[in-house]
PDB file of C-alpha atoms in Angstrom:
ATOM      1  CA  MET A   1      -7.373  26.086 -22.449  1.00 55.00           C
ATOM      2  CA  ILE A   2     -10.293  24.183 -20.909  1.00 72.00           C
ATOM      3  CA  ARG A   3      -8.281  20.995 -21.364  1.00 73.00           C
ATOM      4  CA  GLY A   4      -5.553  22.709 -19.285  1.00 76.00           C
ATOM      5  CA  TRP A   5      -8.100  22.986 -16.401  1.00 77.00           C
ATOM      6  CA  TYR A   6      -8.727  19.143 -16.526  1.00 80.00           C
ATOM      7  CA  THR A   7      -5.044  18.330 -16.849  1.00 82.00           C
ATOM      8  CA  GLY A   8      -4.253  20.443 -13.650  1.00 83.00           C
ATOM      9  CA  ALA A   9      -7.235  19.054 -11.878  1.00 84.00           C
ATOM     10  CA  SER A  10      -6.138  15.424 -12.486  1.00 85.00           C
ATOM     11  CA  GLY A  11      -2.804  16.166 -11.241  1.00 87.00           C
ATOM     12  CA  MET A  12      -4.308  17.617  -8.055  1.00 88.00           C
ATOM     13  CA  ASN A  13      -6.486  14.610  -7.525  1.00 89.00           C
ATOM     14  CA  ALA A  14      -3.485  12.331  -7.994  1.00 89.00           C
ATOM     15  CA  GLN A  15      -1.390  14.155  -5.453  1.00 91.00           C
ATOM     16  CA  GLN A  16      -4.282  14.226  -2.982  1.00 92.00           C
ATOM     17  CA  TYR A  17      -4.314  10.425  -3.215  1.00 91.00           C
ATOM     18  CA  ARG A  18      -0.620  10.293  -2.521  1.00 92.00           C
ATOM     19  CA  LEU A  19      -0.853  12.635   0.488  1.00 94.00           C
ATOM     20  CA  ASP A  20      -3.635  10.631   2.046  1.00 94.00           C
ATOM     21  CA  THR A  21      -1.463   7.513   1.673  1.00 94.00           C
ATOM     22  CA  ILE A  22       1.631   9.198   3.214  1.00 95.00           C
ATOM     23  CA  SER A  23      -0.435  10.581   6.026  1.00 95.00           C
ATOM     24  CA  ASN A  24      -1.792   7.113   6.756  1.00 93.00           C
ATOM     25  CA  ASN A  25       1.795   5.756   6.796  1.00 93.00           C
ATOM     26  CA  LEU A  26       2.988   8.318   9.055  1.00 95.00           C
ATOM     27  CA  ALA A  27       0.031   7.892  11.492  1.00 93.00           C
ATOM     28  CA  ASN A  28       0.994   4.115  11.778  1.00 92.00           C
ATOM     29  CA  VAL A  29       4.738   4.577  12.196  1.00 93.00           C
ATOM     30  CA  ASP A  30       4.444   3.124  15.728  1.00 91.00           C
ATOM     31  CA  THR A  31       2.050   0.367  14.870  1.00 90.00           C
ATOM     32  CA  ALA A  32       3.685  -3.081  15.274  1.00 91.00           C
ATOM     33  CA  GLY A  33       3.925  -5.053  12.071  1.00 90.00           C
ATOM     34  CA  PHE A  34       2.386  -2.226   9.908  1.00 92.00           C
ATOM     35  CA  LYS A  35       3.344  -2.250   6.293  1.00 93.00           C
ATOM     36  CA  LYS A  36       3.422   0.918   4.343  1.00 93.00           C
ATOM     37  CA  ASP A  37       1.378   1.679   1.300  1.00 92.00           C
ATOM     38  CA  VAL A  38       2.784   3.155  -1.958  1.00 92.00           C
ATOM     39  CA  THR A  39       0.740   5.045  -4.530  1.00 91.00           C
ATOM     40  CA  VAL A  40       1.385   4.559  -8.277  1.00 87.00           C
ATOM     41  CA  THR A  41       0.168   6.866 -10.827  1.00 84.00           C
ATOM     42  CA  LYS A  42      -0.051   6.562 -14.641  1.00 81.00           C
ATOM     43  CA  SER A  43      -0.456   9.180 -17.375  1.00 78.00           C
ATOM     44  CA  PHE A  44      -3.474   9.239 -19.716  1.00 73.00           C
ATOM     45  CA  SER A  45      -2.849   8.315 -23.331  1.00 72.00           C
ATOM     46  CA  GLU A  46      -1.297  11.315 -25.093  1.00 66.00           C
ATOM     47  CA  LEU A  47      -2.978  13.073 -28.004  1.00 66.00           C
ATOM     48  CA  LEU A  48      -1.104  13.328 -31.369  1.00 67.00           C
ATOM     49  CA  LEU A  49      -1.697  16.777 -32.733  1.00 65.00           C
ATOM     50  CA  ARG A  50      -1.743  17.744 -36.340  1.00 65.00           C
ATOM     51  CA  ARG A  51      -2.262  20.966 -38.273  1.00 63.00           C
ATOM     52  CA  LYS A  52      -5.784  21.394 -39.911  1.00 62.00           C
ATOM     53  CA  ASP A  53      -4.389  23.036 -43.042  1.00 60.00           C
ATOM     54  CA  PHE A  54      -3.205  21.010 -45.987  1.00 56.00           C
ATOM     55  CA  ASP A  55      -5.036  17.916 -44.659  1.00 52.00           C
ATOM     56  CA  GLY A  56      -5.103  14.791 -46.905  1.00 53.00           C
ATOM     57  CA  VAL A  57      -2.692  13.362 -49.298  1.00 56.00           C
ATOM     58  CA  TYR A  58      -0.832  14.591 -52.397  1.00 54.00           C
ATOM     59  CA  GLU A  59       0.767  12.729 -55.288  1.00 53.00           C
ATOM     60  CA  ASN A  60       4.599  12.810 -55.853  1.00 54.00           C
ATOM     61  CA  PRO A  61       6.990  10.812 -57.998  1.00 54.00           C
ATOM     62  CA  PHE A  62       7.566   8.335 -55.091  1.00 54.00           C
ATOM     63  CA  GLY A  63       3.911   7.827 -54.275  1.00 53.00           C
ATOM     64  CA  SER A  64       1.581   9.471 -51.850  1.00 53.00           C
ATOM     65  CA  ALA A  65       2.414  11.338 -48.545  1.00 56.00           C
ATOM     66  CA  ASP A  66       0.543  12.775 -45.676  1.00 58.00           C
ATOM     67  CA  ALA A  67       0.382  16.525 -46.131  1.00 59.00           C
ATOM     68  CA  ALA A  68      -0.885  17.367 -42.617  1.00 61.00           C
ATOM     69  CA  PRO A  69       2.453  18.051 -40.577  1.00 63.00           C
ATOM     70  CA  ILE A  70       2.650  16.652 -37.078  1.00 66.00           C
ATOM     71  CA  ILE A  71       2.738  19.293 -34.425  1.00 67.00           C
ATOM     72  CA  GLY A  72       3.531  17.068 -31.407  1.00 66.00           C
ATOM     73  CA  LYS A  73       2.017  15.177 -28.557  1.00 70.00           C
ATOM     74  CA  LEU A  74      -0.018  16.686 -25.825  1.00 68.00           C
ATOM     75  CA  GLY A  75      -0.384  15.066 -22.303  1.00 70.00           C
ATOM     76  CA  VAL A  76      -3.915  15.165 -20.753  1.00 72.00           C
ATOM     77  CA  GLY A  77      -2.943  14.488 -17.144  1.00 78.00           C
ATOM     78  CA  VAL A  78      -2.509  11.646 -14.821  1.00 82.00           C
ATOM     79  CA  GLU A  79      -4.658   9.312 -12.651  1.00 79.00           C
ATOM     80  CA  THR A  80      -4.075   7.140  -9.607  1.00 83.00           C
ATOM     81  CA  ASN A  81      -3.279   3.558 -10.879  1.00 83.00           C
ATOM     82  CA  GLU A  82      -3.099   1.597  -7.587  1.00 84.00           C
ATOM     83  CA  ASN A  83      -2.190   1.587  -3.965  1.00 86.00           C
ATOM     84  CA  PHE A  84      -0.108  -1.464  -3.178  1.00 86.00           C
ATOM     85  CA  THR A  85       1.464  -2.577   0.092  1.00 90.00           C
ATOM     86  CA  ASP A  86       5.230  -2.879   0.569  1.00 91.00           C
ATOM     87  CA  PHE A  87       5.780  -6.104   2.584  1.00 91.00           C
ATOM     88  CA  SER A  88       9.377  -5.443   3.260  1.00 91.00           C
ATOM     89  CA  GLU A  89      10.385  -6.539   6.850  1.00 92.00           C
ATOM     90  CA  GLY A  90      10.489  -3.947   9.590  1.00 91.00           C
ATOM     91  CA  SER A  91      13.230  -3.715  12.132  1.00 92.00           C
ATOM     92  CA  LEU A  92      13.066  -5.856  15.313  1.00 94.00           C
ATOM     93  CA  ARG A  93      12.709  -4.310  18.834  1.00 93.00           C
ATOM     94  CA  LEU A  94      13.540  -6.151  21.982  1.00 95.00           C
ATOM     95  CA  THR A  95      10.728  -6.208  24.428  1.00 93.00           C
ATOM     96  CA  ASN A  96      11.839  -9.067  26.846  1.00 92.00           C
ATOM     97  CA  THR A  97       8.159 -10.254  26.926  1.00 92.00           C
ATOM     98  CA  SER A  98       7.719 -13.879  26.202  1.00 92.00           C
ATOM     99  CA  THR A  99       4.343 -13.313  24.477  1.00 94.00           C
ATOM    100  CA  ASP A 100       5.992 -10.970  21.942  1.00 94.00           C
ATOM    101  CA  LEU A 101       7.103 -12.675  18.629  1.00 95.00           C
ATOM    102  CA  ALA A 102       8.577 -11.715  15.455  1.00 95.00           C
ATOM    103  CA  LEU A 103       8.789 -13.317  12.097  1.00 95.00           C
ATOM    104  CA  HIS A 104      11.930 -13.184  10.211  1.00 94.00           C
ATOM    105  CA  GLY A 105      11.122 -13.931   6.573  1.00 92.00           C
ATOM    106  CA  LYS A 106       7.872 -13.959   4.686  1.00 92.00           C
ATOM    107  CA  GLY A 107       4.673 -15.181   6.183  1.00 94.00           C
ATOM    108  CA  PHE A 108       1.775 -14.206   8.484  1.00 95.00           C
ATOM    109  CA  PHE A 109       0.245 -15.228  11.811  1.00 96.00           C
ATOM    110  CA  ALA A 110      -3.300 -16.566  11.633  1.00 95.00           C
ATOM    111  CA  ILE A 111      -5.879 -14.951  13.751  1.00 95.00           C
ATOM    112  CA  GLN A 112      -9.471 -15.964  14.502  1.00 95.00           C
ATOM    113  CA  THR A 113     -11.886 -13.107  14.161  1.00 93.00           C
ATOM    114  CA  PRO A 114     -15.738 -12.775  13.915  1.00 92.00           C
ATOM    115  CA  ASP A 115     -15.171 -12.081  10.142  1.00 90.00           C
ATOM    116  CA  GLY A 116     -13.179 -15.286   9.671  1.00 91.00           C
ATOM    117  CA  GLU A 117      -9.568 -16.067   9.701  1.00 93.00           C
ATOM    118  CA  ARG A 118      -7.410 -12.982   9.247  1.00 95.00           C
ATOM    119  CA  TYR A 119      -3.663 -12.557   8.957  1.00 95.00           C
ATOM    120  CA  THR A 120      -1.044 -10.219  10.533  1.00 95.00           C
ATOM    121  CA  ARG A 121       2.654  -9.614  11.058  1.00 94.00           C
ATOM    122  CA  ASN A 122       1.906  -7.993  14.376  1.00 93.00           C
ATOM    123  CA  GLY A 123       3.275 -10.426  17.025  1.00 92.00           C
ATOM    124  CA  ASN A 124       2.503  -8.245  19.991  1.00 93.00           C
ATOM    125  CA  PHE A 125       0.355 -10.854  21.817  1.00 94.00           C
ATOM    126  CA  MET A 126      -0.911 -11.385  25.405  1.00 93.00           C
ATOM    127  CA  ILE A 127      -2.582 -14.134  27.391  1.00 93.00           C
ATOM    128  CA  GLY A 128      -6.209 -13.611  27.983  1.00 89.00           C
ATOM    129  CA  LYS A 129      -8.340 -14.362  31.118  1.00 84.00           C
ATOM    130  CA  GLU A 130      -9.035 -17.934  29.808  1.00 89.00           C
ATOM    131  CA  GLY A 131      -5.542 -18.662  29.012  1.00 91.00           C
ATOM    132  CA  ILE A 132      -5.866 -17.974  25.389  1.00 94.00           C
ATOM    133  CA  LEU A 133      -2.999 -16.388  23.399  1.00 94.00           C
ATOM    134  CA  GLU A 134      -4.679 -13.219  21.868  1.00 94.00           C
ATOM    135  CA  THR A 135      -3.909 -10.127  20.027  1.00 93.00           C
ATOM    136  CA  LYS A 136      -4.204  -6.803  21.875  1.00 91.00           C
ATOM    137  CA  ASP A 137      -7.753  -6.424  20.505  1.00 90.00           C
ATOM    138  CA  GLY A 138      -8.756  -9.803  22.102  1.00 91.00           C
ATOM    139  CA  TYR A 139      -8.733 -12.037  18.912  1.00 94.00           C
ATOM    140  CA  PRO A 140      -7.303 -15.653  19.492  1.00 95.00           C
ATOM    141  CA  VAL A 141      -4.053 -16.560  17.866  1.00 95.00           C
ATOM    142  CA  LEU A 142      -4.246 -19.805  15.919  1.00 94.00           C
ATOM    143  CA  GLY A 143      -1.997 -22.838  16.031  1.00 93.00           C
ATOM    144  CA  GLU A 144      -2.140 -25.686  13.706  1.00 92.00           C
ATOM    145  CA  ASN A 145      -4.360 -27.528  16.201  1.00 92.00           C
ATOM    146  CA  GLY A 146      -6.625 -24.624  16.724  1.00 93.00           C
ATOM    147  CA  ILE A 147      -6.747 -21.791  19.328  1.00 94.00           C
ATOM    148  CA  ILE A 148      -3.459 -21.656  21.458  1.00 94.00           C
ATOM    149  CA  ARG A 149      -4.050 -22.041  25.228  1.00 93.00           C
ATOM    150  CA  LEU A 150      -1.283 -21.406  27.709  1.00 92.00           C
ATOM    151  CA  GLU A 151      -1.302 -21.787  31.556  1.00 88.00           C
ATOM    152  CA  ASP A 152       1.223 -18.822  31.991  1.00 88.00           C
ATOM    153  CA  ASP A 153       3.928 -16.858  30.245  1.00 87.00           C
ATOM    154  CA  LYS A 154       6.691 -19.307  31.108  1.00 90.00           C
ATOM    155  CA  PHE A 155       7.003 -20.888  27.738  1.00 92.00           C
ATOM    156  CA  LYS A 156       9.372 -21.052  24.943  1.00 94.00           C
ATOM    157  CA  VAL A 157       8.976 -20.760  21.108  1.00 94.00           C
ATOM    158  CA  ASN A 158      11.657 -22.243  18.976  1.00 94.00           C
ATOM    159  CA  GLU A 159      12.745 -21.023  15.569  1.00 93.00           C
ATOM    160  CA  ASP A 160      10.104 -23.307  13.817  1.00 93.00           C
ATOM    161  CA  GLY A 161       7.277 -21.849  15.966  1.00 92.00           C
ATOM    162  CA  ILE A 162       6.832 -24.829  18.279  1.00 94.00           C
ATOM    163  CA  ILE A 163       5.497 -23.733  21.714  1.00 95.00           C
ATOM    164  CA  VAL A 164       7.063 -25.568  24.739  1.00 93.00           C
ATOM    165  CA  THR A 165       5.937 -25.161  28.384  1.00 91.00           C
ATOM    166  CA  LYS A 166       8.361 -24.970  31.307  1.00 88.00           C
ATOM    167  CA  ASP A 167       7.890 -28.603  31.846  1.00 87.00           C
ATOM    168  CA  ASN A 168       9.070 -29.284  28.231  1.00 89.00           C
ATOM    169  CA  GLU A 169       5.588 -30.233  26.973  1.00 91.00           C
ATOM    170  CA  VAL A 170       4.720 -29.291  23.431  1.00 92.00           C
ATOM    171  CA  VAL A 171       1.579 -27.235  23.255  1.00 92.00           C
ATOM    172  CA  ASP A 172       1.225 -26.585  19.510  1.00 93.00           C
ATOM    173  CA  ARG A 173       2.920 -25.066  16.592  1.00 94.00           C
ATOM    174  CA  PHE A 174       2.018 -21.552  15.427  1.00 95.00           C
ATOM    175  CA  LYS A 175      -0.042 -21.556  12.179  1.00 94.00           C
ATOM    176  CA  VAL A 176       1.926 -19.471   9.682  1.00 95.00           C
ATOM    177  CA  VAL A 177       0.544 -18.996   6.234  1.00 95.00           C
ATOM    178  CA  ARG A 178       1.831 -17.781   2.792  1.00 94.00           C
ATOM    179  CA  PHE A 179       0.122 -16.655  -0.309  1.00 94.00           C
ATOM    180  CA  ASP A 180       1.079 -16.980  -4.039  1.00 90.00           C
ATOM    181  CA  ASN A 181       0.535 -13.287  -4.487  1.00 90.00           C
ATOM    182  CA  GLU A 182       0.715 -11.546  -1.217  1.00 89.00           C
ATOM    183  CA  ARG A 183       0.786  -8.128  -2.971  1.00 87.00           C
ATOM    184  CA  TYR A 184      -2.912  -8.415  -3.641  1.00 89.00           C
ATOM    185  CA  LEU A 185      -4.022  -9.013   0.027  1.00 91.00           C
ATOM    186  CA  LYS A 186      -6.553  -6.495   1.356  1.00 91.00           C
ATOM    187  CA  LYS A 187      -6.026  -4.551   4.513  1.00 90.00           C
ATOM    188  CA  GLN A 188      -8.884  -4.609   7.111  1.00 87.00           C
ATOM    189  CA  GLY A 189      -7.487  -2.440   9.886  1.00 80.00           C
ATOM    190  CA  ASN A 190      -5.884  -3.563  13.258  1.00 78.00           C
ATOM    191  CA  SER A 191      -2.815  -4.763  11.045  1.00 87.00           C
ATOM    192  CA  PHE A 192      -5.007  -7.478   9.517  1.00 92.00           C
ATOM    193  CA  TRP A 193      -5.165  -8.659   6.021  1.00 93.00           C
ATOM    194  CA  TYR A 194      -7.387 -11.095   4.239  1.00 93.00           C
ATOM    195  CA  GLU A 195      -7.117 -13.078   1.027  1.00 93.00           C
ATOM    196  CA  THR A 196      -8.629 -12.117  -2.399  1.00 91.00           C
ATOM    197  CA  GLU A 197      -9.158 -14.155  -5.529  1.00 91.00           C
ATOM    198  CA  THR A 198      -5.964 -12.437  -6.927  1.00 90.00           C
ATOM    199  CA  SER A 199      -3.707 -13.213  -3.830  1.00 90.00           C
ATOM    200  CA  GLY A 200      -4.953 -16.815  -3.915  1.00 90.00           C
ATOM    201  CA  PRO A 201      -5.880 -18.859  -0.732  1.00 92.00           C
ATOM    202  CA  ALA A 202      -3.743 -19.076   2.221  1.00 93.00           C
ATOM    203  CA  HIS A 203      -1.476 -22.257   2.655  1.00 93.00           C
ATOM    204  CA  ILE A 204       0.476 -23.333   5.711  1.00 93.00           C
ATOM    205  CA  ALA A 205       4.184 -22.416   5.278  1.00 92.00           C
ATOM    206  CA  GLU A 206       6.448 -25.371   5.537  1.00 91.00           C
ATOM    207  CA  GLY A 207      10.096 -26.054   4.914  1.00 89.00           C
ATOM    208  CA  PHE A 208      12.037 -23.132   3.222  1.00 90.00           C
ATOM    209  CA  GLU A 209       8.740 -21.179   3.064  1.00 91.00           C
ATOM    210  CA  ARG A 210       8.403 -20.993   6.845  1.00 93.00           C
ATOM    211  CA  PRO A 211       9.847 -17.891   8.471  1.00 94.00           C
ATOM    212  CA  GLN A 212      12.003 -17.905  11.664  1.00 94.00           C
ATOM    213  CA  PHE A 213      10.342 -17.211  14.874  1.00 95.00           C
ATOM    214  CA  ILE A 214      12.135 -14.839  17.281  1.00 95.00           C
ATOM    215  CA  GLN A 215      10.650 -14.689  20.891  1.00 94.00           C
ATOM    216  CA  ASN A 216      10.870 -11.602  23.010  1.00 94.00           C
ATOM    217  CA  TYR A 217      11.045  -9.381  20.046  1.00 95.00           C
ATOM    218  CA  MET A 218       8.381  -7.467  18.089  1.00 93.00           C
ATOM    219  CA  GLU A 219       8.569  -6.275  14.382  1.00 94.00           C
ATOM    220  CA  THR A 220       8.090  -2.596  14.033  1.00 93.00           C
ATOM    221  CA  SER A 221       6.516  -0.765  11.210  1.00 93.00           C
ATOM    222  CA  ASN A 222       8.529  -0.550   7.954  1.00 93.00           C
ATOM    223  CA  VAL A 223       7.716   3.247   7.523  1.00 94.00           C
ATOM    224  CA  ASN A 224      10.727   5.463   7.241  1.00 93.00           C
ATOM    225  CA  VAL A 225       9.655   8.734   8.681  1.00 94.00           C
ATOM    226  CA  VAL A 226      12.355  10.848   6.917  1.00 95.00           C
ATOM    227  CA  ASN A 227      11.533   9.311   3.517  1.00 94.00           C
ATOM    228  CA  GLU A 228       7.731   9.860   4.114  1.00 95.00           C
ATOM    229  CA  MET A 229       8.366  13.525   5.050  1.00 96.00           C
ATOM    230  CA  VAL A 230      10.416  14.088   1.921  1.00 95.00           C
ATOM    231  CA  ARG A 231       7.646  12.545  -0.128  1.00 94.00           C
ATOM    232  CA  MET A 232       5.049  14.739   1.577  1.00 95.00           C
ATOM    233  CA  ILE A 233       7.084  17.916   0.655  1.00 96.00           C
ATOM    234  CA  GLU A 234       7.322  16.640  -2.877  1.00 93.00           C
ATOM    235  CA  VAL A 235       3.580  16.134  -3.002  1.00 93.00           C
ATOM    236  CA  ASN A 236       2.833  19.564  -1.632  1.00 93.00           C
ATOM    237  CA  ARG A 237       5.056  21.116  -4.231  1.00 94.00           C
ATOM    238  CA  ALA A 238       3.548  19.205  -7.056  1.00 90.00           C
ATOM    239  CA  TYR A 239      -0.089  20.039  -5.829  1.00 90.00           C
ATOM    240  CA  GLU A 240       0.893  23.812  -5.666  1.00 91.00           C
ATOM    241  CA  ALA A 241       2.402  23.535  -9.211  1.00 90.00           C
ATOM    242  CA  ASN A 242      -0.906  22.039 -10.595  1.00 87.00           C
ATOM    243  CA  GLN A 243      -2.935  24.657  -8.729  1.00 88.00           C
ATOM    244  CA  LYS A 244      -0.971  27.529 -10.364  1.00 88.00           C
ATOM    245  CA  THR A 245      -1.470  25.879 -13.738  1.00 85.00           C
ATOM    246  CA  ILE A 246      -5.246  25.982 -13.166  1.00 85.00           C
ATOM    247  CA  GLN A 247      -4.930  29.637 -11.947  1.00 86.00           C
ATOM    248  CA  SER A 248      -2.858  30.619 -15.108  1.00 86.00           C
ATOM    249  CA  GLN A 249      -5.404  28.761 -17.404  1.00 82.00           C
ATOM    250  CA  ASP A 250      -8.225  30.747 -15.618  1.00 79.00           C
ATOM    251  CA  SER A 251      -6.475  34.010 -16.014  1.00 84.00           C
ATOM    252  CA  MET A 252      -6.065  33.457 -19.770  1.00 82.00           C
ATOM    253  CA  MET A 253      -9.578  32.450 -20.208  1.00 79.00           C
ATOM    254  CA  ASN A 254     -10.695  35.544 -18.454  1.00 82.00           C
ATOM    255  CA  THR A 255      -8.528  37.679 -20.730  1.00 82.00           C
ATOM    256  CA  LEU A 256      -9.946  36.013 -23.763  1.00 76.00           C
ATOM    257  CA  TRP A 257     -13.564  36.519 -22.647  1.00 76.00           C
ATOM    258  CA  ASN A 258     -13.008  40.147 -21.965  1.00 81.00           C
ATOM    259  CA  ARG A 259     -11.351  40.778 -25.276  1.00 78.00           C
ATOM    260  CA  VAL A 260     -14.134  38.913 -27.150  1.00 74.00           C
ATOM    261  CA  ALA A 261     -16.721  40.872 -25.376  1.00 71.00           C
ATOM    262  CA  ALA A 262     -14.980  44.172 -26.091  1.00 74.00           C
ATOM    263  CA  VAL A 263     -14.921  43.284 -29.848  1.00 72.00           C
ATOM    264  CA  HIS A 264     -18.617  42.621 -30.046  1.00 66.00           C
ATOM    265  CA  ARG A 265     -19.708  45.736 -28.197  1.00 64.00           C
TER     266      ARG A 265
END
């Protein structure tokens, strides 16, 4: 019965992790370029139960056999295996703002931050006081020749990410990167990601790897509110079921203790 407590508690912990992830997804449903997280759980190894009586082997005309019958298997709970990011593309929203850009296809904008180069799908940019193209948090957007500088917002961006002024002068081309294993990128906040050993280093996207640039549009979050609310209801029901399991185990243990105490009086 004590094992039942731990089994129920492990289930509650796993559902709490799922609830935290879903809550974060819902909190960022209006964050441009946000990618939802998905929690994956796995079960602990099952225990194979055998009877204690008649343990050992016995001889028969066809050789030896195990005399301890198998009762069955017992699960001992679950644990959170990992949280991974779903990088599926969000829908595009028309903004009619020239500094807003969306990427159609895989790839990330490169941003210069005090912590080093970071990567994002959030193309909701603006032109700063010094004529630098920046994120809403004031971090410079990088082109292949460095920080992108613009005189005004009268510029065009073609499908390849080349920036052209109103006088048809080429300013730069957006630096867009890809990773060998983008699933293993780490989130940093502000819709930023950074590379890890598992994801591999960033490399500039060229050719078929390069996404299509769409100006005057912004990529929205890929969070589906209805699906996340359904998952939240499932988590609450599963959490309550595990909670009732612990309560039932506690009630049975209490009954056992009372009866044992009554016998020994």
